[in-house]
Amino acid sequence: MVLSLPQNVKTVIEILEKNGYEAYIVGGCVRDELLGRTPKDYDITTSAIPEQVKKVFRDYKVIDTGIRHGTVTVLVNGESFEVTTYRKDGAYSDRRRPDSVIFSSSLTDDLSRRDFTINAMAYNPREGLADPYGGQGDLFRRKISCVGEPQKRFGEDALRIMRALRFASELGFKLDDGTAEAVHYMKDLLKEISAERISKELSLLLCGKEPFEVLTEFSDVIAVIVPEIAPCIDFDQHNRYHMYDVWTHSAAAVARSVPDPDVRLALMLHDIGKPFCLKKDDEGNGHFYGHEKLSADIAENVLRRLRFPTDKIERAAKLIRYHYITPVDDEKVVRRLLSTLGDEDFFLLMEVMKGDNRAKQSFCYERVRVIEAMQATAQKIIGENQCIKISDLAVDGNDMLELGYSGKAVGDILDVLLEAVIDEKLPNEREALLRFARERFNVSE
Ligand code: ATP
Ligand code: MG
């Protein structure tokens, strides 16, 4: 087994070895190298303790990242590498992190504390692959399996439950039977994990390759971190546009959308209020009037509790609030949406709406075409620098002050002018806008 490693990585390993220490790349980068994926970064594990690492790299810039945990960051040609001493974890009493970290002289000790077999491999150009837990076999079988006994490992650190789902989605793997069983059984331990750590894994899960399988097979686990989805699971929509229950539809919408974290987060929660809005008509068809507003409100609560950043929460709520608009490819409609939402959120909304419609009956695909046409229309509007914002108007606040407007009335009249221009009732020309504003002023006096 020979992996071709980047030169900077080889340099770090060579320097440690030249000084008599063992050194391997370890964890995610070995997994990704074996899968032919480009690793996000290369972590290095070594028999040297942090003081020794610092001494060996005295001619390089070294940062004390987590000395107590055995990690120093070494910069080689501007690239940073975390170099961590072989470790053995002490007892876990808080289900989050070990009570103590013990340095070890054995690579196998270090690999034994890692979460999954596919993440518990190390590689060194001279020694080849170290794979004491069968990670390579699991990569081949496309399985996520705990190192050691799953219940014990999830009991030590419940975040591993979310990580198992996240890797399954990212890689398109299945959980090994024992690992899956333990995930279902131990799921409630996730309540003890910090919201920040959960939401980071959730975002990665959503943006993975196969989120549908994970979100549906492990909906009970997702419901521990987002109890608000529980009413959606198996909730029949009684509606001819839908062939899925609310949660399966949401999971399908996530999976059939672009892998953008804002789009997918919004889609996971876009119908979360539906079970509370069902009204059946005389023929027994389900309708969900106002579900987009209620879903946006519930989503805001969920995301605040999961400690997502405020701008992400606001964006998700906005995308959910607008997801149910009827797609119409008309320049006026598109211009108005661009004006109301801003460019960036407009295009995200279109992706949300495409994901949503791809997860309905096949005849809804027609709407996807309309949404794509709206995207092209928006590109044209932007390309032509058409007027969609107050600052695009051929007049400004000073002009309105000169006409006699003051205070709040200045902003109000500019809003009126913008609307008229967007709706093509007025051209965006200075004289026409001033004339209109002057006439309005005389009327309002
Ligand atoms: P990614 O490519 O997304 O960064 P990764 O496998 O590198 O995936 P990290 O969170 O960067 O994941 O962790 C690096 C390595 O540390 C993992 O591959 C795994 O060996 C180990 N690890 C991380 N978190 C845990 C955990 N909670 N329990 C046990 N081992 C862990
Ligand atoms: Mg990593």
Short mmCIF file of C-alpha atoms and ligand atoms in Angstrom, two decimals:
data_model
loop_
_atom_site.label_atom_id
_atom_site.label_comp_id
_atom_site.label_asym_id
_atom_site.label_seq_id
_atom_site.Cartn_x
_atom_site.Cartn_y
_atom_site.Cartn_z
CA MET A 1 0.00 0.00 0.00
CA VAL A 2 1.57 3.24 -1.16
CA LEU A 3 -0.11 6.62 -0.88
CA SER A 4 1.40 9.63 -2.54
CA LEU A 5 1.45 12.31 0.12
CA PRO A 6 1.98 16.03 -0.41
CA GLN A 7 5.59 17.15 0.10
CA ASN A 8 4.84 19.25 3.21
CA VAL A 9 3.27 16.25 4.95
CA LYS A 10 6.29 14.12 4.09
CA THR A 11 8.54 16.83 5.48
CA VAL A 12 6.78 16.78 8.88
CA ILE A 13 7.01 13.00 9.09
CA GLU A 14 10.65 12.92 7.96
CA ILE A 15 11.75 15.51 10.52
CA LEU A 16 10.13 13.56 13.37
CA GLU A 17 11.59 10.27 12.16
CA LYS A 18 15.06 11.73 11.68
CA ASN A 19 14.97 12.63 15.36
CA GLY A 20 14.09 9.11 16.38
CA TYR A 21 10.30 9.42 16.78
CA GLU A 22 7.46 7.58 15.10
CA ALA A 23 5.08 9.67 12.99
CA TYR A 24 1.98 8.82 10.93
CA ILE A 25 -0.82 10.63 9.19
CA VAL A 26 -3.98 9.58 10.97
CA GLY A 27 -7.78 9.68 11.01
CA GLY A 28 -9.90 11.42 8.39
CA CYS A 29 -7.03 12.08 5.99
CA VAL A 30 -6.10 8.39 5.76
CA ARG A 31 -9.76 7.51 5.18
CA ASP A 32 -10.07 10.16 2.47
CA GLU A 33 -6.78 9.18 0.80
CA LEU A 34 -7.96 5.57 0.59
CA LEU A 35 -11.28 6.72 -0.87
CA GLY A 36 -9.52 8.89 -3.43
CA ARG A 37 -11.03 12.04 -1.88
CA THR A 38 -8.95 15.11 -1.18
CA PRO A 39 -8.45 15.34 2.61
CA LYS A 40 -9.57 18.60 4.28
CA ASP A 41 -6.33 18.55 6.26
CA TYR A 42 -3.63 16.15 7.38
CA ASP A 43 -3.38 15.30 11.07
CA ILE A 44 -0.19 13.73 12.31
CA THR A 45 0.19 11.43 15.30
CA THR A 46 3.59 10.83 16.87
CA SER A 47 5.38 9.11 19.71
CA ALA A 48 7.07 12.46 20.56
CA ILE A 49 5.58 14.42 23.46
CA PRO A 50 4.72 18.11 22.77
CA GLU A 51 7.99 19.46 24.22
CA GLN A 52 9.92 17.13 21.95
CA VAL A 53 7.82 18.14 18.93
CA LYS A 54 8.53 21.80 19.66
CA LYS A 55 12.23 21.13 19.98
CA VAL A 56 12.41 19.17 16.74
CA PHE A 57 10.57 21.96 14.89
CA ARG A 58 12.47 24.82 16.51
CA ASP A 59 13.34 26.24 13.07
CA TYR A 60 9.64 26.37 12.14
CA LYS A 61 6.73 28.36 13.45
CA VAL A 62 4.96 26.27 16.10
CA ILE A 63 1.71 27.16 17.87
CA ASP A 64 0.59 25.63 21.18
CA THR A 65 -2.87 24.59 20.03
CA GLY A 66 -3.76 22.25 22.85
CA ILE A 67 -0.58 21.35 24.66
CA ARG A 68 -2.48 19.70 27.49
CA HIS A 69 -4.09 17.36 24.98
CA GLY A 70 -0.79 16.79 23.25
CA THR A 71 -1.40 18.95 20.17
CA VAL A 72 0.90 21.52 18.65
CA THR A 73 0.44 23.11 15.24
CA VAL A 74 3.49 23.19 12.98
CA LEU A 75 3.70 25.48 9.97
CA VAL A 76 5.59 24.19 6.95
CA ASN A 77 5.74 26.48 3.89
CA GLY A 78 2.67 28.31 5.20
CA GLU A 79 0.63 25.10 5.60
CA SER A 80 -0.37 24.13 9.13
CA PHE A 81 -0.37 20.63 10.55
CA GLU A 82 -1.70 19.47 13.89
CA VAL A 83 0.88 17.16 15.42
CA THR A 84 -0.51 15.20 18.36
CA THR A 85 1.20 12.81 20.73
CA TYR A 86 -0.15 9.22 20.85
CA ARG A 87 -2.89 9.29 23.43
CA LYS A 88 -4.97 6.96 25.48
CA ASP A 89 -8.14 8.39 26.95
CA GLY A 90 -8.75 8.14 30.70
CA ALA A 91 -12.19 7.30 32.10
CA TYR A 92 -15.22 9.18 30.77
CA SER A 93 -17.59 10.29 33.48
CA ASP A 94 -19.50 13.13 31.83
CA ARG A 95 -20.32 11.39 28.54
CA ARG A 96 -18.54 14.16 26.68
CA ARG A 97 -14.83 14.09 27.19
CA PRO A 98 -12.29 11.93 28.99
CA ASP A 99 -11.45 12.92 32.59
CA SER A 100 -7.79 12.78 31.68
CA VAL A 101 -5.61 12.32 28.65
CA ILE A 102 -2.67 9.97 29.00
CA PHE A 103 0.20 10.10 26.55
CA SER A 104 1.17 6.71 25.23
CA SER A 105 4.07 5.23 23.31
CA SER A 106 1.82 2.93 21.28
CA LEU A 107 0.16 3.80 17.98
CA THR A 108 -2.47 1.11 18.58
CA ASP A 109 -3.49 2.83 21.83
CA ASP A 110 -4.00 6.02 19.89
CA LEU A 111 -6.08 4.30 17.24
CA SER A 112 -8.19 2.47 19.84
CA ARG A 113 -9.64 5.74 21.23
CA ARG A 114 -10.91 6.83 17.81
CA ASP A 115 -14.60 6.63 16.97
CA PHE A 116 -15.04 4.48 13.86
CA THR A 117 -12.86 1.88 12.18
CA ILE A 118 -12.67 3.97 9.01
CA ASN A 119 -11.29 6.85 11.14
CA ALA A 120 -8.88 4.62 13.07
CA MET A 121 -6.16 4.06 10.49
CA ALA A 122 -2.70 5.58 10.25
CA TYR A 123 -0.18 5.65 7.44
CA ASN A 124 3.52 6.22 7.16
CA PRO A 125 5.49 5.99 3.89
CA ARG A 126 8.00 3.53 5.34
CA GLU A 127 5.66 1.42 7.48
CA GLY A 128 2.61 1.52 5.24
CA LEU A 129 -0.94 1.31 6.60
CA ALA A 130 -1.68 0.63 10.28
CA ASP A 131 -5.22 -0.71 10.43
CA PRO A 132 -5.73 -2.81 13.58
CA TYR A 133 -9.55 -2.48 13.55
CA GLY A 134 -10.35 -3.38 9.95
CA GLY A 135 -11.04 0.12 8.66
CA GLN A 136 -10.03 -0.70 5.14
CA GLY A 137 -12.48 -3.61 5.04
CA ASP A 138 -15.25 -1.31 6.27
CA LEU A 139 -14.38 1.25 3.61
CA PHE A 140 -14.71 -1.51 1.06
CA ARG A 141 -18.02 -2.72 2.55
CA ARG A 142 -19.15 0.92 2.92
CA LYS A 143 -19.88 0.52 6.61
CA ILE A 144 -19.61 2.77 9.65
CA SER A 145 -18.59 0.57 12.60
CA CYS A 146 -17.47 1.66 16.04
CA VAL A 147 -14.00 0.79 17.24
CA GLY A 148 -14.84 -1.62 20.05
CA GLU A 149 -18.23 -2.07 21.65
CA PRO A 150 -20.72 0.49 20.23
CA GLN A 151 -22.77 1.06 23.38
CA LYS A 152 -19.63 1.63 25.43
CA ARG A 153 -18.21 4.06 22.85
CA PHE A 154 -21.45 6.06 22.55
CA GLY A 155 -21.72 6.05 26.35
CA GLU A 156 -18.27 7.64 26.58
CA ASP A 157 -19.05 10.41 24.12
CA ALA A 158 -22.57 10.73 22.78
CA LEU A 159 -21.53 13.12 20.01
CA ARG A 160 -20.28 9.98 18.26
CA ILE A 161 -23.96 9.13 17.65
CA MET A 162 -24.29 12.23 15.47
CA ARG A 163 -20.90 11.63 13.91
CA ALA A 164 -21.97 8.11 12.87
CA LEU A 165 -24.98 9.58 11.04
CA ARG A 166 -22.91 12.41 9.61
CA PHE A 167 -20.28 10.07 8.11
CA ALA A 168 -23.01 7.76 6.77
CA SER A 169 -24.57 10.70 4.95
CA GLU A 170 -21.28 12.26 3.80
CA LEU A 171 -19.87 9.02 2.43
CA GLY A 172 -23.12 7.32 1.44
CA PHE A 173 -22.32 4.44 3.83
CA LYS A 174 -24.60 2.32 6.01
CA LEU A 175 -24.17 1.83 9.73
CA ASP A 176 -23.03 -1.63 10.68
CA ASP A 177 -25.90 -3.54 12.44
CA GLY A 178 -24.41 -3.35 15.92
CA THR A 179 -23.58 0.33 15.52
CA ALA A 180 -27.06 1.15 14.16
CA GLU A 181 -28.73 -0.71 17.01
CA ALA A 182 -26.65 1.16 19.58
CA VAL A 183 -27.40 4.51 17.88
CA HIS A 184 -31.15 3.91 18.27
CA TYR A 185 -30.76 2.59 21.79
CA MET A 186 -28.47 5.33 23.10
CA LYS A 187 -29.95 8.31 21.23
CA ASP A 188 -31.24 10.11 24.33
CA LEU A 189 -27.67 10.71 25.47
CA LEU A 190 -27.51 13.38 22.77
CA LYS A 191 -29.49 15.64 25.11
CA GLU A 192 -26.33 16.01 27.16
CA ILE A 193 -24.22 17.27 24.26
CA SER A 194 -23.73 20.98 23.63
CA ALA A 195 -25.93 22.55 20.99
CA GLU A 196 -22.92 23.92 19.09
CA ARG A 197 -21.37 20.51 18.62
CA ILE A 198 -24.69 18.97 17.58
CA SER A 199 -25.48 21.67 15.04
CA LYS A 200 -22.06 21.41 13.44
CA GLU A 201 -22.58 17.67 12.84
CA LEU A 202 -26.17 18.25 11.73
CA SER A 203 -25.07 20.74 9.06
CA LEU A 204 -22.48 18.27 7.74
CA LEU A 205 -25.07 15.49 7.75
CA LEU A 206 -27.53 17.62 5.76
CA CYS A 207 -24.90 18.54 3.17
CA GLY A 208 -23.77 14.95 2.68
CA LYS A 209 -24.20 12.71 -0.32
CA GLU A 210 -27.04 10.57 1.05
CA PRO A 211 -28.97 12.50 3.69
CA PHE A 212 -32.31 10.91 2.72
CA GLU A 213 -31.45 7.44 4.00
CA VAL A 214 -30.01 8.81 7.25
CA LEU A 215 -32.83 11.27 7.95
CA THR A 216 -35.51 8.64 7.39
CA GLU A 217 -33.85 5.57 8.96
CA PHE A 218 -32.76 7.58 11.99
CA SER A 219 -35.70 9.98 12.30
CA ASP A 220 -36.02 8.90 15.95
CA VAL A 221 -32.47 10.16 16.57
CA ILE A 222 -33.10 13.46 14.77
CA ALA A 223 -36.23 13.84 16.91
CA VAL A 224 -34.04 13.81 20.03
CA ILE A 225 -32.22 16.93 18.88
CA VAL A 226 -35.27 18.45 17.14
CA PRO A 227 -38.36 17.14 18.98
CA GLU A 228 -40.51 19.42 16.81
CA ILE A 229 -40.12 16.98 13.88
CA ALA A 230 -41.87 14.17 15.79
CA PRO A 231 -45.41 15.12 14.62
CA CYS A 232 -44.17 15.20 11.00
CA ILE A 233 -42.97 11.59 11.04
CA ASP A 234 -45.58 9.41 9.26
CA PHE A 235 -47.97 12.39 9.02
CA ASP A 236 -50.19 11.66 6.00
CA GLN A 237 -50.75 14.79 3.90
CA HIS A 238 -54.01 13.68 2.20
CA ASN A 239 -52.96 15.74 -0.77
CA ARG A 240 -52.63 14.84 -4.43
CA TYR A 241 -49.35 16.70 -4.82
CA HIS A 242 -47.69 14.48 -2.25
CA MET A 243 -46.77 10.82 -2.16
CA TYR A 244 -44.76 11.06 1.06
CA ASP A 245 -45.61 11.82 4.67
CA VAL A 246 -44.35 15.22 5.88
CA TRP A 247 -40.99 14.03 7.26
CA THR A 248 -40.17 11.74 4.32
CA HIS A 249 -41.02 14.61 1.97
CA SER A 250 -38.72 16.95 3.95
CA ALA A 251 -35.88 14.40 3.83
CA ALA A 252 -36.38 13.91 0.08
CA ALA A 253 -36.41 17.67 -0.47
CA VAL A 254 -33.10 17.97 1.38
CA ALA A 255 -31.57 15.17 -0.68
CA ARG A 256 -32.80 16.59 -4.00
CA SER A 257 -31.52 20.12 -3.43
CA VAL A 258 -28.11 21.66 -3.99
CA PRO A 259 -25.73 20.82 -1.11
CA ASP A 260 -25.81 24.32 0.37
CA PRO A 261 -26.10 24.46 4.17
CA ASP A 262 -28.68 27.29 4.21
CA VAL A 263 -30.86 25.65 1.56
CA ARG A 264 -30.75 22.25 3.22
CA LEU A 265 -31.35 23.55 6.73
CA ALA A 266 -34.41 25.45 5.48
CA LEU A 267 -35.68 22.38 3.63
CA MET A 268 -35.30 20.11 6.64
CA LEU A 269 -37.63 22.43 8.56
CA HIS A 270 -39.75 23.96 5.77
CA ASP A 271 -42.95 22.02 6.56
CA ILE A 272 -42.42 21.51 10.29
CA GLY A 273 -45.65 23.38 11.10
CA LYS A 274 -47.80 21.37 8.68
CA PRO A 275 -49.23 18.85 11.16
CA PHE A 276 -50.81 21.75 13.04
CA CYS A 277 -52.38 23.31 9.93
CA LEU A 278 -54.19 20.39 8.31
CA LYS A 279 -57.73 21.22 7.17
CA LYS A 280 -59.63 18.72 5.04
CA ASP A 281 -62.10 19.87 2.40
CA ASP A 282 -65.38 18.09 1.59
CA GLU A 283 -63.60 15.63 -0.69
CA GLY A 284 -61.13 14.74 2.06
CA ASN A 285 -58.18 16.57 0.50
CA GLY A 286 -55.69 18.05 2.93
CA HIS A 287 -54.81 21.76 2.88
CA PHE A 288 -52.26 23.51 5.03
CA TYR A 289 -53.13 27.20 4.95
CA GLY A 290 -50.51 29.33 6.66
CA HIS A 291 -48.11 26.43 7.23
CA GLU A 292 -45.17 28.39 5.83
CA LYS A 293 -45.51 31.10 8.47
CA LEU A 294 -45.95 28.65 11.34
CA SER A 295 -43.06 26.51 10.04
CA ALA A 296 -40.82 29.60 9.91
CA ASP A 297 -41.71 30.47 13.51
CA ILE A 298 -41.06 26.92 14.75
CA ALA A 299 -37.81 26.75 12.76
CA GLU A 300 -36.62 29.96 14.40
CA ASN A 301 -37.13 28.43 17.84
CA VAL A 302 -35.40 25.20 16.85
CA LEU A 303 -32.38 26.97 15.40
CA ARG A 304 -32.09 29.38 18.30
CA ARG A 305 -32.04 26.43 20.69
CA LEU A 306 -29.40 24.71 18.55
CA ARG A 307 -27.39 27.96 18.76
CA PHE A 308 -27.08 28.60 15.07
CA PRO A 309 -25.71 32.10 14.35
CA THR A 310 -28.40 34.79 14.18
CA ASP A 311 -27.88 35.49 10.47
CA LYS A 312 -28.37 31.79 9.68
CA ILE A 313 -31.56 31.67 11.75
CA GLU A 314 -32.98 34.74 10.05
CA ARG A 315 -32.14 33.40 6.62
CA ALA A 316 -33.70 29.99 7.30
CA ALA A 317 -36.87 31.64 8.62
CA LYS A 318 -37.07 33.87 5.57
CA LEU A 319 -36.55 31.01 3.11
CA ILE A 320 -39.22 28.96 4.88
CA ARG A 321 -41.68 31.88 5.03
CA TYR A 322 -41.41 32.34 1.24
CA HIS A 323 -41.05 28.71 0.14
CA TYR A 324 -44.72 28.31 -0.77
CA ILE A 325 -45.06 31.19 -3.24
CA THR A 326 -46.38 30.22 -6.64
CA PRO A 327 -43.56 30.17 -9.19
CA VAL A 328 -44.28 32.57 -12.05
CA ASP A 329 -41.67 33.52 -14.61
CA ASP A 330 -42.59 37.15 -15.12
CA GLU A 331 -40.14 40.02 -15.01
CA LYS A 332 -42.26 42.08 -12.65
CA VAL A 333 -42.71 39.19 -10.24
CA VAL A 334 -39.01 38.32 -10.29
CA ARG A 335 -37.98 41.96 -9.89
CA ARG A 336 -40.27 42.31 -6.89
CA LEU A 337 -38.85 39.16 -5.29
CA LEU A 338 -35.29 40.33 -5.92
CA SER A 339 -36.18 43.64 -4.34
CA THR A 340 -37.84 42.10 -1.29
CA LEU A 341 -35.35 39.30 -0.64
CA GLY A 342 -32.05 40.64 -2.02
CA ASP A 343 -30.07 38.77 -4.71
CA GLU A 344 -28.47 36.18 -2.50
CA ASP A 345 -31.60 35.05 -0.69
CA PHE A 346 -33.59 35.10 -3.94
CA PHE A 347 -31.30 32.49 -5.49
CA LEU A 348 -31.30 30.42 -2.29
CA LEU A 349 -35.10 30.54 -2.25
CA MET A 350 -35.22 29.25 -5.82
CA GLU A 351 -33.04 26.31 -4.74
CA VAL A 352 -35.34 25.66 -1.77
CA MET A 353 -38.37 25.68 -4.06
CA LYS A 354 -36.70 23.34 -6.54
CA GLY A 355 -35.81 20.87 -3.78
CA ASP A 356 -39.37 21.05 -2.43
CA ASN A 357 -41.01 20.42 -5.81
CA ARG A 358 -38.63 17.60 -6.72
CA ALA A 359 -39.87 15.78 -3.61
CA LYS A 360 -43.53 15.86 -4.67
CA GLN A 361 -45.44 13.90 -7.32
CA SER A 362 -43.67 13.81 -10.66
CA PHE A 363 -46.10 16.27 -12.29
CA CYS A 364 -44.67 18.97 -9.98
CA TYR A 365 -41.42 18.81 -11.97
CA GLU A 366 -43.09 21.27 -14.32
CA ARG A 367 -42.71 23.84 -11.55
CA VAL A 368 -39.00 23.18 -11.37
CA ARG A 369 -38.76 24.31 -14.99
CA VAL A 370 -40.61 27.52 -14.16
CA ILE A 371 -38.29 28.16 -11.21
CA GLU A 372 -35.27 27.64 -13.45
CA ALA A 373 -36.72 30.17 -15.88
CA MET A 374 -37.14 32.60 -12.95
CA GLN A 375 -33.47 32.16 -12.12
CA ALA A 376 -32.54 33.03 -15.71
CA THR A 377 -34.84 36.05 -15.63
CA ALA A 378 -33.22 37.21 -12.40
CA GLN A 379 -29.76 36.90 -13.97
CA LYS A 380 -30.96 39.05 -16.85
CA ILE A 381 -32.43 41.69 -14.49
CA ILE A 382 -29.20 41.84 -12.53
CA GLY A 383 -27.07 41.82 -15.69
CA GLU A 384 -29.00 44.80 -17.03
CA ASN A 385 -28.59 46.65 -13.71
CA GLN A 386 -32.33 47.15 -13.56
CA CYS A 387 -33.74 49.14 -10.67
CA ILE A 388 -34.54 46.86 -7.71
CA LYS A 389 -33.29 48.86 -4.72
CA ILE A 390 -33.90 52.40 -3.40
CA SER A 391 -30.26 53.17 -4.16
CA ASP A 392 -30.88 52.23 -7.84
CA LEU A 393 -33.51 55.00 -8.20
CA ALA A 394 -32.62 58.02 -10.34
CA VAL A 395 -33.54 60.25 -7.37
CA ASP A 396 -32.52 60.16 -3.71
CA GLY A 397 -33.53 61.44 -0.27
CA ASN A 398 -32.06 64.89 -0.86
CA ASP A 399 -34.30 65.37 -3.88
CA MET A 400 -37.31 64.53 -1.73
CA LEU A 401 -36.20 66.99 0.98
CA GLU A 402 -36.02 69.69 -1.68
CA LEU A 403 -39.56 68.87 -2.75
CA GLY A 404 -40.68 69.46 0.84
CA TYR A 405 -40.80 65.92 2.23
CA SER A 406 -39.35 65.48 5.68
CA GLY A 407 -38.79 62.80 8.33
CA LYS A 408 -40.38 59.42 7.72
CA ALA A 409 -42.21 60.71 4.63
CA VAL A 410 -38.86 60.74 2.73
CA GLY A 411 -38.42 56.97 3.07
CA ASP A 412 -42.10 56.37 2.38
CA ILE A 413 -42.13 58.27 -0.91
CA LEU A 414 -38.93 56.54 -2.06
CA ASP A 415 -40.63 53.19 -1.35
CA VAL A 416 -43.61 54.25 -3.42
CA LEU A 417 -41.34 55.32 -6.29
CA LEU A 418 -39.43 52.04 -6.16
CA GLU A 419 -42.65 50.01 -6.29
CA ALA A 420 -43.89 52.03 -9.24
CA VAL A 421 -40.62 51.48 -11.11
CA ILE A 422 -40.56 47.75 -10.34
CA ASP A 423 -44.14 47.45 -11.59
CA GLU A 424 -43.25 49.44 -14.72
CA LYS A 425 -45.77 52.15 -13.84
CA LEU A 426 -42.96 54.73 -13.95
CA PRO A 427 -39.65 54.74 -15.83
CA ASN A 428 -36.56 55.06 -13.67
CA GLU A 429 -35.91 58.57 -14.99
CA ARG A 430 -35.22 61.57 -12.84
CA GLU A 431 -37.78 63.96 -14.32
CA ALA A 432 -40.60 61.41 -14.27
CA LEU A 433 -39.86 60.44 -10.67
CA LEU A 434 -39.64 64.05 -9.50
CA ARG A 435 -42.91 64.92 -11.23
CA PHE A 436 -44.67 61.98 -9.61
CA ALA A 437 -43.25 62.81 -6.17
CA ARG A 438 -44.19 66.47 -6.53
CA GLU A 439 -47.78 65.61 -7.45
CA ARG A 440 -48.04 63.17 -4.54
CA PHE A 441 -46.75 65.85 -2.17
CA ASN A 442 -49.40 68.32 -3.27
CA VAL A 443 -52.06 65.63 -2.84
CA SER A 444 -50.84 64.56 0.61
CA GLU A 445 -50.76 68.21 1.75
P1 ATP B 1 -13.45 15.56 8.47
O1 ATP B 1 -12.87 15.16 7.18
O2 ATP B 1 -14.88 15.95 8.37
O3 ATP B 1 -12.62 16.55 9.24
P2 ATP B 1 -12.44 13.69 10.33
O4 ATP B 1 -12.52 12.20 10.39
O5 ATP B 1 -11.08 14.28 10.08
O6 ATP B 1 -13.48 14.19 9.31
P3 ATP B 1 -12.44 15.24 12.73
O7 ATP B 1 -13.58 15.72 13.54
O8 ATP B 1 -11.57 16.24 12.05
O9 ATP B 1 -13.03 14.20 11.69
O10 ATP B 1 -11.56 14.34 13.69
C1 ATP B 1 -10.30 13.82 13.32
C2 ATP B 1 -10.16 12.39 13.84
O11 ATP B 1 -10.23 12.39 15.27
C3 ATP B 1 -11.27 11.43 13.39
O12 ATP B 1 -10.98 10.85 12.14
C4 ATP B 1 -11.28 10.42 14.50
O13 ATP B 1 -10.21 9.50 14.35
C5 ATP B 1 -10.96 11.27 15.74
N1 ATP B 1 -12.18 11.76 16.43
C6 ATP B 1 -12.78 12.96 16.25
N2 ATP B 1 -13.81 13.11 17.06
C7 ATP B 1 -13.88 11.99 17.80
C8 ATP B 1 -14.74 11.54 18.84
N3 ATP B 1 -15.76 12.28 19.26
N4 ATP B 1 -14.49 10.33 19.38
C9 ATP B 1 -13.45 9.58 18.95
N5 ATP B 1 -12.61 9.95 17.98
C10 ATP B 1 -12.81 11.13 17.40
MG MG B 2 -10.67 16.44 10.13
#
